[in-house]
Amino acid sequence: MPRVKALTTGSIPSFLDVILNFAESDTTSTLAGQDTWLAQLRTKGPLATRQTTEEGERAAVEEQQQDNSLVFYGDDTWLKLFPDFFKRADGTSSFFVSVSHKAQVIAVLPFQLSTPGVDNNVTRHIATELQQSDWNGLIMHYLGLDHIGHKAGPRSPNMLPKQREMDGIVETIYNAITDPEQPHLHRTLLVLCGDHGMNDGGNHGGSSEGETSPALTFISPLLEMISNRETESPTANHAGDCCGYYETVEQSDVVPTLAGLLGMPVSRNNLGVFIDGLLGFWDDEAQLQLLLQNARQILNIVEATFPHEDYDGEHVQTFAKPSSSGADLALKWRKVDGLVRAKARGAQLRKEHLKPLVVDFLKSAQEVLSSTASNYNITFLALGIAISTLAAGMTITCVHWGWPPTIEGCFFALVTIAYGIMMFASSYVEEEQHFWYWITGGWFVILYLTAAQNASYSIPIKSSSNFFGFSAATTIPLLCLHRISTHWTTTGVKYAGAPSISSSFLPFHPYILWLLVIFTYLYAAFQYSHRSVGAYNHDTSESTPSVVFDLRRMIEHVGAPCGLIHALALASVGLVFKVNFTAAEAPELLQGMDWMANIAGKLVSGVGGLDLVAQARVVFGFLVIAVALVVWDNWRKVSQGIGTIDNASLLSRLQPLLTLFLITQSRTQNVPLFLIFGLEQLLLRRLFSNTFETSILEPPNDHQVPVDDDSSSPEAPSLRSTRTTTVMNQAVVVALTTLLMAYSSFFALGGSNAISSIDLSNAYNGVAGYEVGMVGVLVFFGNWAGPIWWASQSWIWLEGVDKRLGSERERVKEKKNQRNWVQEERDLLRDRNNSTTNVVSIAQGKAIPATSNFGTRAQGVQSPFFAQLTVLTLFATVSLLAVQVACMALRTHLFIWTVFSPKYLYTMAWSCGWHLVWNCTFGGLLWRASAP
């Protein structure tokens, strides 16, 4: 939509247009009331048509037909931008396409390219419309090439056939224009242009050369009179990095050029300049008049932008250096205006005198006005920064682990500060994934070293070597899995489209891909069944030997609600939908595996031949039923006091269902990543168990009571030297691990800081039409699947921390009831030497210092979940503050709209969507619901 605005109005689209581009139901950005070449062509018609009309009666009929004389086929974005503009139209949603880059075929105007579904919907009208003579403009907006690029990149095997198909369409139109039997098309202009390009990954919206260099071609037999036949094609023997072209023009230059070629006024909001190569149709005087018409139109915008400057050419020229860009434009216009007035008074001026001055003014005005097209409200920007600063400050007051420094605290501070500094460098923002990949690997090493340090204090020497070997056996596979995930997809700008596992290996080895996909579904199903049914005891009072094989009970577990059969049914329904969806959208991933697609198709046809929308609804329905069963079963067993073998909580039972949902919302190539995530969390859990091997209480200090201060005990030195960890320290470790894994998984799944990387392939699962709320939710789950998964996994880890905290409370409570005679004697002697008493009566059997808050900590210690939220909130507020400051400080930067502004939108999505909604709101509700 933003590029369509630029091509029709000649103005610079706002950044809001980029956001509204995803809202198909948006009607707030209509161009019906703006001055565009469509409006000019619709009401006045091209001058060429009037010149060829000879009979008065025919002229009257044609004038009458010129109102509503536009025809459109293709992307229905045009129908939303120009409602009731077209005499005939057939629009197709750009999000409901089955495979293909845009260009725009206009028999007189712009063009765009597509895939079978939507492209055929456009092409089928061509033959009929070329026979008609009742239109002044025919616009065809193809979509196929764009969708092919998004799916498989510009080097996709589908790209060349699609380009040849587009070549055939252009040839058909050109042959019709030159056909002697169709005289009504002889003065037709065919403009073939792209609204954007694509990078090596097939995406667009960034600042790379491939994305910002779309083609523009004017085609007509009449152009032969001004063309240079000796000019070599720029694409012949092209050895450049990206594109070959005759010359470079701004996209907005299309608007005044069309106006001049078709004899229409230039759109009043236009910032484009007439393309110099097409001025050859006119003599020198006519060329000058066209450029002056363009210049006077832009002068109106310059005067509105810089109202205090002097633009009167009669005033004395000043040769002092202009103090501002507005003064510079005023000076250049005064020079032009002065010569125009002199020429009007009869002065003899040659072409070389005036034309260069007009072109210089036009180019300078275009550059200045394009850079000042955005009006920044500095007050609001400063207010946003102030609010973020206040939020960060308030969050810091909730942090109790900053001093004395700890390894995890220092590492978190390092990550936060380094990330904030990165936001001021465009290259680091574009390639942010490398920061998270490397910092996550470093964190795994720190966890290993921490576990080894704990082992050196608390594990006997004879077994310490075994422990180090065990920790290494945990950490090395973890690093290997992390390395695999970082090479699963290539993202960012510099390496977009580079070879990766998902793009260069799996598509050529579909059996391996689908074996991993099937295993991922089965793994999630097994987890769901085991955590929901297999973990429960039916009656803990019965003394049934665990080694007895109870066939009846096993059958009950298999067939019970949430049992194995139910779990396999969930996985099967999801897998069938994934196969059918892939067969429709990415059939190249099923090459050589037609049998699988046939089986999935027959299963669907056996239940009425459901389409993909209905199949997705069935998957979601099964998941909703499963969630309801888990919640009900958990409430029933908790209320009845039925225990669990491995304490499978509500959170752990819902996690596999979330995995199945996120798999449904992910691309097929990315499904195996969730299997890697599952293996990583198992290894991290083992590493955590070693890292947190010691007590969760801090070492004795002024705010705590010693766990054991019996110096006469032979184990006292070991106890005092043990590195103990507080609940907050453990929460920091879990929170930092969650943060690192969330961001790493986001980029591993193909995410980036570019708007073009937003994946819409699964945004309409189960949605028959555009519903902004539902589509928005599905887009969020599809693009933040990895971070959502790791956040929910962290809640399960925190449950373990909370349970250990409960056990520690019980242990401390028992210890408080034991009298420590040595400590009591010491306290009694100290009381006799002091004027105040700090010990409660010995007769009461309590020897805990009255000033200690130990009882408070033991009974009211901060919740691990709240501690984690504090850490994540601190990072969210600081990162948001850094991005806001960067956007304000760099608001005039060349890449403000292509790098920093998209990063701000992503930061808002991370802060509001992932953290505030998912972690704080949804996670908080589940945490309370799962509490005993």
mmCIF file of N, CA, C and O in Angstrom, residues 308-349:
data_model
loop_
_atom_site.group_PDB
_atom_site.id
_atom_site.type_symbol
_atom_site.label_atom_id
_atom_site.label_comp_id
_atom_site.label_asym_id
_atom_site.label_seq_id
_atom_site.Cartn_x
_atom_site.Cartn_y
_atom_site.Cartn_z
ATOM 1 N N HIS A 308 8.220 31.388 5.469
ATOM 2 C CA HIS A 308 8.839 32.672 5.795
ATOM 3 C C HIS A 308 9.946 33.066 4.834
ATOM 4 O O HIS A 308 10.590 34.108 5.031
ATOM 5 N N GLU A 309 10.156 32.272 3.806
ATOM 6 C CA GLU A 309 11.208 32.599 2.834
ATOM 7 C C GLU A 309 10.667 33.499 1.727
ATOM 8 O O GLU A 309 9.449 33.582 1.503
ATOM 9 N N ASP A 310 11.584 34.160 1.030
ATOM 10 C CA ASP A 310 11.233 35.085 -0.053
ATOM 11 C C ASP A 310 11.413 34.355 -1.388
ATOM 12 O O ASP A 310 12.509 33.918 -1.724
ATOM 13 N N TYR A 311 10.319 34.232 -2.160
ATOM 14 C CA TYR A 311 10.363 33.502 -3.428
ATOM 15 C C TYR A 311 10.154 34.429 -4.641
ATOM 16 O O TYR A 311 9.982 33.948 -5.754
ATOM 17 N N ASP A 312 10.165 35.740 -4.438
ATOM 18 C CA ASP A 312 9.900 36.691 -5.523
ATOM 19 C C ASP A 312 11.157 36.919 -6.347
ATOM 20 O O ASP A 312 12.169 37.414 -5.841
ATOM 21 N N GLY A 313 11.084 36.587 -7.632
ATOM 22 C CA GLY A 313 12.241 36.722 -8.509
ATOM 23 C C GLY A 313 12.616 38.148 -8.832
ATOM 24 O O GLY A 313 13.700 38.392 -9.388
ATOM 25 N N GLU A 314 11.773 39.120 -8.520
ATOM 26 C CA GLU A 314 12.084 40.513 -8.800
ATOM 27 C C GLU A 314 13.068 41.077 -7.792
ATOM 28 O O GLU A 314 13.673 42.128 -8.026
ATOM 29 N N HIS A 315 13.210 40.397 -6.639
ATOM 30 C CA HIS A 315 14.106 40.918 -5.616
ATOM 31 C C HIS A 315 15.557 40.680 -5.992
ATOM 32 O O HIS A 315 15.887 39.779 -6.783
ATOM 33 N N VAL A 316 16.391 41.498 -5.413
ATOM 34 C CA VAL A 316 17.820 41.401 -5.706
ATOM 35 C C VAL A 316 18.341 40.051 -5.235
ATOM 36 O O VAL A 316 18.040 39.611 -4.127
ATOM 37 N N GLN A 317 19.128 39.392 -6.079
ATOM 38 C CA GLN A 317 19.676 38.088 -5.721
ATOM 39 C C GLN A 317 20.757 38.270 -4.663
ATOM 40 O O GLN A 317 21.517 39.239 -4.679
ATOM 41 N N THR A 318 20.822 37.361 -3.766
ATOM 42 C CA THR A 318 21.883 37.358 -2.761
ATOM 43 C C THR A 318 22.802 36.182 -3.024
ATOM 44 O O THR A 318 22.354 35.098 -3.393
ATOM 45 N N PHE A 319 24.060 36.407 -2.881
ATOM 46 C CA PHE A 319 25.035 35.347 -3.133
ATOM 47 C C PHE A 319 25.642 34.838 -1.833
ATOM 48 O O PHE A 319 26.614 34.099 -1.847
ATOM 49 N N ALA A 320 25.065 35.271 -0.724
ATOM 50 C CA ALA A 320 25.516 34.737 0.562
ATOM 51 C C ALA A 320 25.070 33.286 0.696
ATOM 52 O O ALA A 320 24.063 32.874 0.125
ATOM 53 N N LYS A 321 25.811 32.551 1.458
ATOM 54 C CA LYS A 321 25.486 31.140 1.649
ATOM 55 C C LYS A 321 24.174 31.020 2.398
ATOM 56 O O LYS A 321 23.998 31.608 3.469
ATOM 57 N N PRO A 322 23.192 30.262 1.849
ATOM 58 C CA PRO A 322 21.891 30.136 2.530
ATOM 59 C C PRO A 322 22.047 29.537 3.920
ATOM 60 O O PRO A 322 22.895 28.670 4.153
ATOM 61 N N SER A 323 21.236 30.031 4.826
ATOM 62 C CA SER A 323 21.334 29.589 6.220
ATOM 63 C C SER A 323 20.564 28.313 6.500
ATOM 64 O O SER A 323 20.725 27.721 7.557
ATOM 65 N N SER A 324 19.712 27.896 5.579
ATOM 66 C CA SER A 324 18.917 26.693 5.796
ATOM 67 C C SER A 324 18.544 26.099 4.447
ATOM 68 O O SER A 324 18.740 26.730 3.394
ATOM 69 N N SER A 325 18.008 24.904 4.481
ATOM 70 C CA SER A 325 17.575 24.265 3.235
ATOM 71 C C SER A 325 16.424 25.024 2.608
ATOM 72 O O SER A 325 16.331 25.120 1.375
ATOM 73 N N GLY A 326 15.535 25.613 3.428
ATOM 74 C CA GLY A 326 14.445 26.405 2.895
ATOM 75 C C GLY A 326 14.954 27.648 2.192
ATOM 76 O O GLY A 326 14.466 28.018 1.110
ATOM 77 N N ALA A 327 15.956 28.315 2.778
ATOM 78 C CA ALA A 327 16.543 29.506 2.147
ATOM 79 C C ALA A 327 17.246 29.139 0.847
ATOM 80 O O ALA A 327 17.213 29.900 -0.129
ATOM 81 N N ASP A 328 17.872 27.969 0.815
ATOM 82 C CA ASP A 328 18.544 27.529 -0.398
ATOM 83 C C ASP A 328 17.543 27.286 -1.529
ATOM 84 O O ASP A 328 17.777 27.687 -2.676
ATOM 85 N N LEU A 329 16.406 26.659 -1.211
ATOM 86 C CA LEU A 329 15.377 26.439 -2.229
ATOM 87 C C LEU A 329 14.782 27.767 -2.702
ATOM 88 O O LEU A 329 14.514 27.950 -3.900
ATOM 89 N N ALA A 330 14.581 28.708 -1.768
ATOM 90 C CA ALA A 330 14.045 30.017 -2.149
ATOM 91 C C ALA A 330 14.999 30.743 -3.095
ATOM 92 O O ALA A 330 14.573 31.374 -4.068
ATOM 93 N N LEU A 331 16.292 30.633 -2.811
ATOM 94 C CA LEU A 331 17.279 31.280 -3.670
ATOM 95 C C LEU A 331 17.263 30.668 -5.070
ATOM 96 O O LEU A 331 17.295 31.395 -6.086
ATOM 97 N N LYS A 332 17.197 29.358 -5.143
ATOM 98 C CA LYS A 332 17.186 28.690 -6.451
ATOM 99 C C LYS A 332 15.931 29.042 -7.230
ATOM 100 O O LYS A 332 15.978 29.208 -8.456
ATOM 101 N N TRP A 333 14.800 29.172 -6.527
ATOM 102 C CA TRP A 333 13.583 29.525 -7.255
ATOM 103 C C TRP A 333 13.625 30.985 -7.731
ATOM 104 O O TRP A 333 13.129 31.305 -8.810
ATOM 105 N N ARG A 334 14.202 31.865 -6.927
ATOM 106 C CA ARG A 334 14.284 33.268 -7.348
ATOM 107 C C ARG A 334 15.105 33.393 -8.627
ATOM 108 O O ARG A 334 14.799 34.210 -9.499
ATOM 109 N N LYS A 335 16.120 32.562 -8.759
ATOM 110 C CA LYS A 335 16.914 32.578 -9.989
ATOM 111 C C LYS A 335 16.066 32.120 -11.173
ATOM 112 O O LYS A 335 16.103 32.724 -12.255
ATOM 113 N N VAL A 336 15.289 31.052 -10.967
ATOM 114 C CA VAL A 336 14.421 30.563 -12.045
ATOM 115 C C VAL A 336 13.363 31.600 -12.383
ATOM 116 O O VAL A 336 13.139 31.934 -13.569
ATOM 117 N N ASP A 337 12.722 32.131 -11.345
ATOM 118 C CA ASP A 337 11.640 33.088 -11.564
ATOM 119 C C ASP A 337 12.154 34.356 -12.236
ATOM 120 O O ASP A 337 11.478 34.953 -13.091
ATOM 121 N N GLY A 338 13.346 34.781 -11.874
ATOM 122 C CA GLY A 338 13.908 35.981 -12.485
ATOM 123 C C GLY A 338 14.117 35.804 -13.978
ATOM 124 O O GLY A 338 13.796 36.701 -14.780
ATOM 125 N N LEU A 339 14.645 34.638 -14.393
ATOM 126 C CA LEU A 339 14.861 34.387 -15.816
ATOM 127 C C LEU A 339 13.548 34.209 -16.564
ATOM 128 O O LEU A 339 13.420 34.639 -17.729
ATOM 129 N N VAL A 340 12.557 33.597 -15.911
ATOM 130 C CA VAL A 340 11.254 33.427 -16.557
ATOM 131 C C VAL A 340 10.629 34.788 -16.812
ATOM 132 O O VAL A 340 10.057 35.047 -17.894
ATOM 133 N N ARG A 341 10.727 35.695 -15.849
ATOM 134 C CA ARG A 341 10.173 37.034 -16.023
ATOM 135 C C ARG A 341 10.935 37.791 -17.110
ATOM 136 O O ARG A 341 10.340 38.534 -17.895
ATOM 137 N N ALA A 342 12.227 37.610 -17.137
ATOM 138 C CA ALA A 342 13.026 38.280 -18.175
ATOM 139 C C ALA A 342 12.651 37.751 -19.548
ATOM 140 O O ALA A 342 12.548 38.515 -20.524
ATOM 141 N N LYS A 343 12.418 36.457 -19.646
ATOM 142 C CA LYS A 343 12.020 35.866 -20.914
ATOM 143 C C LYS A 343 10.650 36.382 -21.346
ATOM 144 O O LYS A 343 10.408 36.635 -22.529
ATOM 145 N N ALA A 344 9.769 36.560 -20.372
ATOM 146 C CA ALA A 344 8.439 37.076 -20.695
ATOM 147 C C ALA A 344 8.516 38.516 -21.205
ATOM 148 O O ALA A 344 7.660 38.948 -21.984
ATOM 149 N N ARG A 345 9.538 39.251 -20.772
ATOM 150 C CA ARG A 345 9.694 40.638 -21.227
ATOM 151 C C ARG A 345 10.417 40.721 -22.564
ATOM 152 O O ARG A 345 10.696 41.802 -23.052
ATOM 153 N N GLY A 346 10.751 39.553 -23.132
ATOM 154 C CA GLY A 346 11.352 39.550 -24.460
ATOM 155 C C GLY A 346 12.819 39.217 -24.497
ATOM 156 O O GLY A 346 13.433 39.255 -25.570
ATOM 157 N N ALA A 347 13.399 38.910 -23.376
ATOM 158 C CA ALA A 347 14.819 38.570 -23.355
ATOM 159 C C ALA A 347 15.050 37.263 -24.107
ATOM 160 O O ALA A 347 14.245 36.336 -24.032
ATOM 161 N N GLN A 348 16.148 37.203 -24.843
ATOM 162 C CA GLN A 348 16.486 36.018 -25.604
ATOM 163 C C GLN A 348 17.321 35.081 -24.723
ATOM 164 O O GLN A 348 18.455 35.392 -24.360
ATOM 165 N N LEU A 349 16.711 33.950 -24.360
ATOM 166 C CA LEU A 349 17.394 32.976 -23.513
ATOM 167 C C LEU A 349 17.501 31.661 -24.242
ATOM 168 O O LEU A 349 16.548 31.196 -24.868
#
